[in-house]
Coordinates of N, CA and C in Angstrom, one line a residue:
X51 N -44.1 28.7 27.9 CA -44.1 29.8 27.0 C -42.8 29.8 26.1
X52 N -42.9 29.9 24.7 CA -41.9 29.6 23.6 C -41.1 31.2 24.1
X53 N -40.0 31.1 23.8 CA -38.8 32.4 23.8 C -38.8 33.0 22.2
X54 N -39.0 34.2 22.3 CA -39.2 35.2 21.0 C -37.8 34.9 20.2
X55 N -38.0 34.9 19.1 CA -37.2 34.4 17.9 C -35.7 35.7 18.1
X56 N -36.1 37.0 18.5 CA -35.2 37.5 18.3 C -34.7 37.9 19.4
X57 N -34.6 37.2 20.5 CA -34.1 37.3 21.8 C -32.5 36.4 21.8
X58 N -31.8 37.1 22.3 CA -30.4 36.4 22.5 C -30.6 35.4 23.3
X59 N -30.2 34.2 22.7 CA -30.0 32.8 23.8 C -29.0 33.0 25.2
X60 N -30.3 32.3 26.1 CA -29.8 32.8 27.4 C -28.4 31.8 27.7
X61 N -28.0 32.4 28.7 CA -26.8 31.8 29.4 C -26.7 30.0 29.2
X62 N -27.5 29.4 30.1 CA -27.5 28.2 30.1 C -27.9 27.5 28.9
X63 N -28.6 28.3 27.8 CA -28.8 27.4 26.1 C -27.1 28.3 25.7
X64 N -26.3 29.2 25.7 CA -25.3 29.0 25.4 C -24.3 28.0 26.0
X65 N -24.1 27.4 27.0 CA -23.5 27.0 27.8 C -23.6 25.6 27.6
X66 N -25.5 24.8 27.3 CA -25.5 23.4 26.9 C -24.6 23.5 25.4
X67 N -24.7 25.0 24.4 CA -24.3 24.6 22.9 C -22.7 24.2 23.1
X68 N -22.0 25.0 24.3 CA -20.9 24.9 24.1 C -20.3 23.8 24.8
X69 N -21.3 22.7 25.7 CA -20.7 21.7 26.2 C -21.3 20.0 24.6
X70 N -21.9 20.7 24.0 CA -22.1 19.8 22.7 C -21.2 19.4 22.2
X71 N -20.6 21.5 21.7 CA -19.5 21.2 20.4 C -17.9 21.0 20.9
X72 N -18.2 20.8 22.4 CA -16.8 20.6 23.6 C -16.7 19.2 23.2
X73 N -18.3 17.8 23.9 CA -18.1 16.7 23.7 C -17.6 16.1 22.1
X74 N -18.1 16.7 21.3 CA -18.0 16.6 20.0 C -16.6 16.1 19.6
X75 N -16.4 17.5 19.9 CA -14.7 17.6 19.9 C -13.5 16.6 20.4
X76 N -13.9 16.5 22.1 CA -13.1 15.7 22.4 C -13.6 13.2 22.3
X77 N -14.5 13.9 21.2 CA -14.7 12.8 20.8 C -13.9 11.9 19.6
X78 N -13.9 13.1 18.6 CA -13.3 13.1 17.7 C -11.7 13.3 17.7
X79 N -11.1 14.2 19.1 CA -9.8 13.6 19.5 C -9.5 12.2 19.6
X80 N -10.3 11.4 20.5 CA -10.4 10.4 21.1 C -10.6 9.1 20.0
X81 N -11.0 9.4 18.7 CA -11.5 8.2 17.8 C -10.6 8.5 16.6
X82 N -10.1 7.0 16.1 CA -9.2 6.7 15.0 C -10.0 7.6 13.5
X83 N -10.2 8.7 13.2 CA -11.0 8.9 11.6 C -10.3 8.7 10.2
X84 N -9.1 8.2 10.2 CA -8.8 8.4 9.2 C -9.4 6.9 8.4
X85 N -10.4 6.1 8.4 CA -10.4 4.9 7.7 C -11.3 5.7 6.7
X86 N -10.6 5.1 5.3 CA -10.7 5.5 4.4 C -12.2 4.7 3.8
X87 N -13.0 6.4 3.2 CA -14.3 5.9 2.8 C -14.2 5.4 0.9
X88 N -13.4 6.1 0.3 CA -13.3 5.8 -1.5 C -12.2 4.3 -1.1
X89 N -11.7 4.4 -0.3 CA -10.3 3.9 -0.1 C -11.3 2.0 0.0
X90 N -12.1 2.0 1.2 CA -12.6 1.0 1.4 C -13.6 1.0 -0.1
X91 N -14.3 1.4 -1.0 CA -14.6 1.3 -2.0 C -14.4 0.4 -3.3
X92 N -12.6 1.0 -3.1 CA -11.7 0.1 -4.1 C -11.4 -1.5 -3.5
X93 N -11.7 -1.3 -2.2 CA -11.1 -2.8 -1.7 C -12.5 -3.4 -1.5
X94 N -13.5 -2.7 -1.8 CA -14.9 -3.5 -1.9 C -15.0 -4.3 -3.7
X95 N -14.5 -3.2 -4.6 CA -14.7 -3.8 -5.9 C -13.7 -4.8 -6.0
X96 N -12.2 -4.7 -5.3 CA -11.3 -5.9 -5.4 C -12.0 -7.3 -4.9
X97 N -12.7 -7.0 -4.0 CA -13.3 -8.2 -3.2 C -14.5 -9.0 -4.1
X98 N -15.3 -8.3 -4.9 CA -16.3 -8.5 -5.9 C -15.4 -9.3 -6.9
X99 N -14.6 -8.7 -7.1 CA -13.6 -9.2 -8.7 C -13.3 -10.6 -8.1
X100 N -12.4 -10.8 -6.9 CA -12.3 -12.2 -6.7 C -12.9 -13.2 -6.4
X101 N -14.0 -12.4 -6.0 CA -15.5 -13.9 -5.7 C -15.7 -14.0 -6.7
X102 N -16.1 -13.1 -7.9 CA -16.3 -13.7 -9.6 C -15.2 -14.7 -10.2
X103 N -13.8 -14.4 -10.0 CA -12.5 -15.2 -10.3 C -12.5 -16.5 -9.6
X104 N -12.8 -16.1 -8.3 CA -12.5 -17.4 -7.5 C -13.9 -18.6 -7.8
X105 N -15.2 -18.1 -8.0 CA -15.7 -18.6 -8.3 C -15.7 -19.6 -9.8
X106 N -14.9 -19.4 -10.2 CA -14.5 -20.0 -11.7 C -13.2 -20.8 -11.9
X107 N -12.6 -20.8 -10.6 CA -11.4 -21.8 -10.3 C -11.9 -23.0 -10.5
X108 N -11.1 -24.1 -11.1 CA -11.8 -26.1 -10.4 C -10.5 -26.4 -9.5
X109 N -9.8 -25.5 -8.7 CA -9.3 -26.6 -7.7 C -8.8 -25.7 -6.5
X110 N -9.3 -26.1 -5.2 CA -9.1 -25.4 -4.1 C -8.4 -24.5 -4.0
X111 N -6.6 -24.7 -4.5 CA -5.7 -24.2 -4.5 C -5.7 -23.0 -5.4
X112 N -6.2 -23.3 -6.4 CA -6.3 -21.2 -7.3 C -7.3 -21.0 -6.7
X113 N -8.1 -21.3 -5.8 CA -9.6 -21.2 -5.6 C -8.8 -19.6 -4.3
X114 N -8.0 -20.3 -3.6 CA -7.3 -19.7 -2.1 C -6.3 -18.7 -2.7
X115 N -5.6 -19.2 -4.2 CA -4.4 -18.5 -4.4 C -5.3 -16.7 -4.8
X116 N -6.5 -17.0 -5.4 CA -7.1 -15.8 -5.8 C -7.6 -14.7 -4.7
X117 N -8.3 -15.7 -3.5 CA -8.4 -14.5 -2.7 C -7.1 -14.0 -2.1
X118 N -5.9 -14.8 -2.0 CA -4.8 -14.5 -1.2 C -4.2 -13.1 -1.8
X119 N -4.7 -13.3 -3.3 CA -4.0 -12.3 -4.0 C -5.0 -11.3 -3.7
X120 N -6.2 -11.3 -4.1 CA -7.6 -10.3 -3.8 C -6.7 -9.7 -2.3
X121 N -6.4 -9.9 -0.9 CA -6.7 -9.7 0.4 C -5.2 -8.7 -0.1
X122 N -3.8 -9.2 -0.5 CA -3.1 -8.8 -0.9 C -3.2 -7.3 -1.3
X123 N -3.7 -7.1 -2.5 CA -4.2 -6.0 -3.2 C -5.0 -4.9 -2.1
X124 N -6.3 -5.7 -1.1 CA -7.1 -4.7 -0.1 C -6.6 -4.3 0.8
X125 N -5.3 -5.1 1.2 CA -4.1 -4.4 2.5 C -3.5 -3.4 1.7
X126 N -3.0 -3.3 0.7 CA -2.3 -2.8 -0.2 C -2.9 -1.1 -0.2
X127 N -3.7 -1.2 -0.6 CA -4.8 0.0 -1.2 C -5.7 0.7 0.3
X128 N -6.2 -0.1 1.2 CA -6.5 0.4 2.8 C -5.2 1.3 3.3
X129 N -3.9 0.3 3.6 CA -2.8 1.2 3.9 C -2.4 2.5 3.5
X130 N -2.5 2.7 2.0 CA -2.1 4.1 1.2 C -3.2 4.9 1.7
X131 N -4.7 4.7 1.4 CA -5.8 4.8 1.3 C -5.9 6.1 3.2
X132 N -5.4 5.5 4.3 CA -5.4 5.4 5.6 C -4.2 6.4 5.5
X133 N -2.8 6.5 4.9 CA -2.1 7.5 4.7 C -2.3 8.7 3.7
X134 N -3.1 8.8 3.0 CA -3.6 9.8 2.5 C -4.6 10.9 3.3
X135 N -5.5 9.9 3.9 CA -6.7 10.5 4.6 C -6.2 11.2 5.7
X136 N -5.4 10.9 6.5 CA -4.4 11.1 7.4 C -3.3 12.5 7.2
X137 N -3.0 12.2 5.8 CA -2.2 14.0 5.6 C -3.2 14.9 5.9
X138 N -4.0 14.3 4.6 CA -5.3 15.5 3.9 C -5.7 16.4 5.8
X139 N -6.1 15.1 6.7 CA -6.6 15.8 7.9 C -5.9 16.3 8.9
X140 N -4.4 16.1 8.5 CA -3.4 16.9 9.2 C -3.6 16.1 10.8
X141 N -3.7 14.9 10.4 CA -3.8 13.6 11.7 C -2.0 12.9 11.6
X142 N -1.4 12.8 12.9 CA -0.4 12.3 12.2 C -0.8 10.5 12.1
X143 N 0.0 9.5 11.4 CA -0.1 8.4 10.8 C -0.1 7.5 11.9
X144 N 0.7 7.6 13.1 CA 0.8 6.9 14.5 C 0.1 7.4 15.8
X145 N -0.9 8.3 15.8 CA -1.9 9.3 16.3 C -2.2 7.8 17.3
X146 N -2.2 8.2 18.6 CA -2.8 7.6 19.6 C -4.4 6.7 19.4
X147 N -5.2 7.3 18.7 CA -6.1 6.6 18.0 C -5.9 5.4 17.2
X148 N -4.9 6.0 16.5 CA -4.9 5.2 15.6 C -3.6 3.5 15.9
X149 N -2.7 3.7 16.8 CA -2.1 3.2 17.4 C -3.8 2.1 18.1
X150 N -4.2 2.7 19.0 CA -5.2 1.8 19.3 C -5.9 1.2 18.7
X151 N -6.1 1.7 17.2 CA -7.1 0.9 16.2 C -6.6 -0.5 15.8
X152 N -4.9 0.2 15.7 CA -4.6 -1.2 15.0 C -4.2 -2.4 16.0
X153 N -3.9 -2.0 17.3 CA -4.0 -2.7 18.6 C -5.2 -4.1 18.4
X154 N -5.6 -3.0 18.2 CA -7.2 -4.0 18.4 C -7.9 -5.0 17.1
X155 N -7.3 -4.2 15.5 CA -7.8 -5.0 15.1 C -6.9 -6.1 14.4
X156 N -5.2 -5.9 15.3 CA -4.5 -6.7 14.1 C -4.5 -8.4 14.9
X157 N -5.1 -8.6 16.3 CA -4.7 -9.6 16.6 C -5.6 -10.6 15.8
X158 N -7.0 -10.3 15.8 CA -7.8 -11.3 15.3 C -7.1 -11.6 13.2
X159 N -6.8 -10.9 12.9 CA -6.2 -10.6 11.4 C -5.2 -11.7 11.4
X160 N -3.9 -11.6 12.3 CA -3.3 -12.4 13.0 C -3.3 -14.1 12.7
X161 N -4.5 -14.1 13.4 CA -5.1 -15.8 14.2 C -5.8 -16.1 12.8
X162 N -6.3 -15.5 11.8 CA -6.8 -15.5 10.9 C -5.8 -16.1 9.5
X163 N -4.8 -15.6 9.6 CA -3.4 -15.8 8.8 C -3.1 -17.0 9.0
X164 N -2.9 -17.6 10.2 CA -2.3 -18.8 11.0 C -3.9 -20.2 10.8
X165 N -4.6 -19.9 10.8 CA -6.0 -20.2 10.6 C -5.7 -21.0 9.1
X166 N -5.7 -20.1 8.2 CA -6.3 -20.2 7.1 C -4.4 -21.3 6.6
X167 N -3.5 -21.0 7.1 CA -2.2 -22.0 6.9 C -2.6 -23.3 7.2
X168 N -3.0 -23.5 8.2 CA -3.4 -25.1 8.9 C -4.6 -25.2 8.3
X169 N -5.3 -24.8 8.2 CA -6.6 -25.4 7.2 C -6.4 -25.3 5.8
X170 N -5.4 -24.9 5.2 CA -5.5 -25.3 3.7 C -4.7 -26.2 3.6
X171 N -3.3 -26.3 4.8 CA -2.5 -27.7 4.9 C -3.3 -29.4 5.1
X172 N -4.2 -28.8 5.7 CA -5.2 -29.8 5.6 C -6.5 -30.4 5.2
X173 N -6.2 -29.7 3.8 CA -7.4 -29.7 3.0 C -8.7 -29.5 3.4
X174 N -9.0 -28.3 4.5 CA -10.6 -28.2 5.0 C -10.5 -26.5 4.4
X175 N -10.6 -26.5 3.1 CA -10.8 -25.0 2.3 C -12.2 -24.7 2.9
X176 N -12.9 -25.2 2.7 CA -14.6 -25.1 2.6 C -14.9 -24.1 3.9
X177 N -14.0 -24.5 5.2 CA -13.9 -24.0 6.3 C -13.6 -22.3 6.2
X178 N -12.4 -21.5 5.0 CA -12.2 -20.7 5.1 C -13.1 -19.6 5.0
X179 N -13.8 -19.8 4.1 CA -14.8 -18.4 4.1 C -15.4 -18.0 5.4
X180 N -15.9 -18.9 6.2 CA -16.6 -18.9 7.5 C -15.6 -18.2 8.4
X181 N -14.0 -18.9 8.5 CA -13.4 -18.4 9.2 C -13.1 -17.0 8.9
X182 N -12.5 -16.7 7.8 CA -12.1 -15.2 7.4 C -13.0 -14.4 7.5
X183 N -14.6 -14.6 6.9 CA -15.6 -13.7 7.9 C -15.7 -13.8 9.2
X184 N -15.7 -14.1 9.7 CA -16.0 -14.1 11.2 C -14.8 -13.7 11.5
X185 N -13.7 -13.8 12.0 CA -12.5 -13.1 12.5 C -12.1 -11.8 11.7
X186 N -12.5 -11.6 10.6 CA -12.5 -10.2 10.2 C -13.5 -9.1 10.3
X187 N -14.6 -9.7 10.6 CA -15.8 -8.9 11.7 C -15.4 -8.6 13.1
X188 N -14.6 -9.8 14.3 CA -14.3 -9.5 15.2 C -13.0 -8.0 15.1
X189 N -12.1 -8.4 14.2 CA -11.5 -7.4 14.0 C -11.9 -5.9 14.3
X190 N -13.2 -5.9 13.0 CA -13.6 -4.4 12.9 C -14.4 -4.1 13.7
X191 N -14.6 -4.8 14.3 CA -15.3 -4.6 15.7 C -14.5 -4.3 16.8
X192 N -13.6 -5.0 17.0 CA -12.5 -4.5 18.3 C -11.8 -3.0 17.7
X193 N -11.3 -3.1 16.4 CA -10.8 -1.5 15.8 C -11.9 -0.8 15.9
X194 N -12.9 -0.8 15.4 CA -14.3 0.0 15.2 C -14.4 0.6 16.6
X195 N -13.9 -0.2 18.4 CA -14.3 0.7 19.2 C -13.7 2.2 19.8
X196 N -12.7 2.5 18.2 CA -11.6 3.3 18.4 C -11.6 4.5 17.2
X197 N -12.9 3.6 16.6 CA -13.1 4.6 15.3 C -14.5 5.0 15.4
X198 N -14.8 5.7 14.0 CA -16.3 6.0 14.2 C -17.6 5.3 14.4
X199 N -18.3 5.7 14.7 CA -19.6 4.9 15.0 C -19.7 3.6 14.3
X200 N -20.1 3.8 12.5 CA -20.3 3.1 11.5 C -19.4 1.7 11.3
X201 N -18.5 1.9 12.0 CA -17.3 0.9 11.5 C -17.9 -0.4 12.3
X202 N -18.2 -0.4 13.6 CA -18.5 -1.5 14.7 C -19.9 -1.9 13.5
X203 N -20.7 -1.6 13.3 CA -21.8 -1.7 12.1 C -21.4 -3.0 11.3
X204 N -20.5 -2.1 10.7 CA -19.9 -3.0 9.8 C -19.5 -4.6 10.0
X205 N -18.7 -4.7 11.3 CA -18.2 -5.6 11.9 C -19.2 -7.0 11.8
X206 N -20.4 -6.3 12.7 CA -21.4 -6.8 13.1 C -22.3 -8.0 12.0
X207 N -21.9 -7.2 10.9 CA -22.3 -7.8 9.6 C -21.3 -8.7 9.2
X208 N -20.5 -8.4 8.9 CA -19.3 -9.6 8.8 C -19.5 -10.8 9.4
X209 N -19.9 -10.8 10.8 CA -20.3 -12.1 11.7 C -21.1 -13.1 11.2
X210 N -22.3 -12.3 11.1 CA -23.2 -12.8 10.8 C -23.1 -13.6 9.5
X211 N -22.3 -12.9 8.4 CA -22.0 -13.2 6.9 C -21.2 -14.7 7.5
X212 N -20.2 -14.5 8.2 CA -19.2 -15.8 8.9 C -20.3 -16.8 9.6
X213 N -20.8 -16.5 9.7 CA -21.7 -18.1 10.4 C -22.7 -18.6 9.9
X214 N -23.1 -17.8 8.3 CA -23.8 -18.1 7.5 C -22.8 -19.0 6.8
X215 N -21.7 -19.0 6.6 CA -20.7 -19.4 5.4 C -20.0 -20.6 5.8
X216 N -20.0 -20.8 7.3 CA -19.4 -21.7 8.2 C -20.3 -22.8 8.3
X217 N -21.7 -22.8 7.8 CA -22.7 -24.1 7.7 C -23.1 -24.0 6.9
X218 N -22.2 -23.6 5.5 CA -23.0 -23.6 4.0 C -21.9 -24.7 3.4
X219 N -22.4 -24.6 2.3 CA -21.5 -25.1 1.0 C -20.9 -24.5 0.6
X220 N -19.4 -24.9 0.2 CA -18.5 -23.7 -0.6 C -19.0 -22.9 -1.5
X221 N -19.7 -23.1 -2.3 CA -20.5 -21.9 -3.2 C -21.4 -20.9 -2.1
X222 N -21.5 -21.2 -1.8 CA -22.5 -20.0 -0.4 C -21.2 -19.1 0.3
X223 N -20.5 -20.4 0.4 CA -19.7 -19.9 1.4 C -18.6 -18.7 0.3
X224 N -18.2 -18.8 -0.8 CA -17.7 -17.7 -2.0 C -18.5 -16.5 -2.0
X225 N -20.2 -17.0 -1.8 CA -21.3 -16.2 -2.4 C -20.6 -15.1 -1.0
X226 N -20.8 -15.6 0.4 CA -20.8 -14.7 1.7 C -19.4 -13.6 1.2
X227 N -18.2 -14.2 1.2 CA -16.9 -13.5 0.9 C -17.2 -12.5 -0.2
X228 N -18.2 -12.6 -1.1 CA -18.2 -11.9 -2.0 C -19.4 -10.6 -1.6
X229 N -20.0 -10.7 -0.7 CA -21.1 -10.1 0.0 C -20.2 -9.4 1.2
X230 N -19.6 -10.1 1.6 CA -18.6 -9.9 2.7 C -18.0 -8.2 2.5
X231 N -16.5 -9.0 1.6 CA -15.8 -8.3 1.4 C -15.6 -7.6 -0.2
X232 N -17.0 -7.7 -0.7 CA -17.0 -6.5 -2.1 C -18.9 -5.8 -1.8
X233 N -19.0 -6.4 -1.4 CA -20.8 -5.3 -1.2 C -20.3 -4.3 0.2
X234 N -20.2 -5.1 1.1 CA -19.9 -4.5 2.4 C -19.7 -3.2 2.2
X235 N -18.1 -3.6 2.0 CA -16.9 -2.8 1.6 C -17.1 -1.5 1.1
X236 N -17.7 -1.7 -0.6 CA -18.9 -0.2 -1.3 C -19.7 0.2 -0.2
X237 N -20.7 -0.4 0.0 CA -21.8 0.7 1.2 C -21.6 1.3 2.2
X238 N -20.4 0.6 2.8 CA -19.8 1.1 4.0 C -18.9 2.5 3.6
X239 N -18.0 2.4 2.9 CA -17.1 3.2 2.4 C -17.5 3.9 1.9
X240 N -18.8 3.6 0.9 CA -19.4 5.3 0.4 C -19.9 6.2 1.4
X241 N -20.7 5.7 2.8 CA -21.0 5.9 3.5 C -19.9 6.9 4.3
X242 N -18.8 6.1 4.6 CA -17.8 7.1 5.7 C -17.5 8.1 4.4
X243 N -17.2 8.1 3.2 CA -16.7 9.1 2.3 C -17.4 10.2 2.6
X244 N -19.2 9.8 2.7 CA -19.8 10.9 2.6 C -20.2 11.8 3.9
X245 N -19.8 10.9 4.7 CA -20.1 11.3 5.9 C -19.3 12.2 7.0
X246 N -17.9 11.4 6.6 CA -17.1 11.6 7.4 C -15.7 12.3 6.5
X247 N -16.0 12.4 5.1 CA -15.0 12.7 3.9 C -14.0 11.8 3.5
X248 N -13.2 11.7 2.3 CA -12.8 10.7 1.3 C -12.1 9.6 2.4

C-alpha cells in the first residue's frame, strides 16, 4: 500500500535520507575535488595545438621539443587551475586528499620523465607516444582513486589510447597524443566543470 502524499515521512525514511546525505558527505571529505574542469579544458586545447604543430615538424627532435613545450604549458595551467578551484571551495591546497592525489599520481609522471630521456637519447622517439599514454593513464588512474568518480574514466582511456600508439606508426601514434591529451582533456573537463563546478 503506497503512503499518502501528505503524510510526514516516517522515522526510518528520515533516518535512510539522513544516512545518504551523511555518506555523501563524508565521501566528499575523503576525495581530492579540486581537479580543475575549464582548467583541464585549456590543457586539452594546448594538447590539440601540439599534435597539429608537432605533426608538421621533419625531425624527431622539434617533433619532442614541441610536445615538451605543449606538457610544459598543461603543468603550468593544471597547477594554477587546481589552486584556484581550491580557494573558490575554501579546500586548503595540501588537504589530505589532495596530498594523496598527488602521492599516487606523481610516481608514474616520474618514470615517464626518465622514460622519455633514455628513449630520445636513443633515438627510439616512435616509442614515446605509447609510453606517455600509457603511464599517464596509470597516473590518473592511481590519483583518480582519490578523486572523483570520472577521473579513473578518464585514466582508463588513456591506456587504451597508449597501446594503440605503442604498435602504430608515429603518425597514429601523434594522431593517439592528440586524442589523448587535447579531445580527452575537453570532454572530461567540461564534464567535471559541469558537474562538479569550474
Amino acid at each position: 500500500m503506497n503512503r499518502r502524499t501528505d503524510e510526514p515521512p516516517s522515522i526510518y525514511e528520515h533516518a535512510a535520507e539522513n544516512l545518504v546525505f551523511i555518506r555523501d558527505a563524508m565521501e566528499r571529505a575523503g576525495s581530492f575535488t579540486a581537479v580543475p574542469g575549464w582548467g583541464g579544458v585549456i590543457m586539452g586545447l594546448t594538447g590539440l595545438a601540439a599534435a597539429i604543430v608537432a605533426a608538421g615538424q621533419e625531425t624527431p627532435q622539434a617533433w619532442l621539443a614541441t610536445w615538451l613545450v605543449a606538457a610544459g604549458v598543461a603543468l603550468a595551467v593544471g597547477l594554477v587551475a587546481v589552486m584556484l578551484k581550491a580557494r573558490d571551495a575554501g579546500v586548503p591546497f595540501f588537504s589530505r586528499p589532495a596530498r594523496q592525489f598527488a602521492l599516487s599520481f606523481s610516481p608514474a609522471i616520474l618514470a615517464g620523465a626518465l622514460l622519455t630521456a633514455v628513449l630520445a637519447r636513443a633515438g627510439l622517439h616512435s616509442l614515446l607516444p605509447g609510453v606517455w599514454l600509457l603511464l599517464y593513464g596509470a597516473a590518473v588512474v592511481a590519483g583518480g582513486t582519490f578523486s572523483v568518480r570520472i577521473i579513473p574514466l578518464m585514466g582508463l582511456l588513456f591506456l587504451f589510447l597508449g597501446t594503440i600508439a605503442l604498435f602504430s606508426s608515429p603518425l597514429v601514434g601523434n594522431l593517439c597524443l592528440g586524442v589523448g591529451f587535447g579531445a580527452l582533456h575537453i570532454v572530461f573537463g567540461a564534464i567535471i566543470a559541469r558537474r562538479y563546478g569550474g
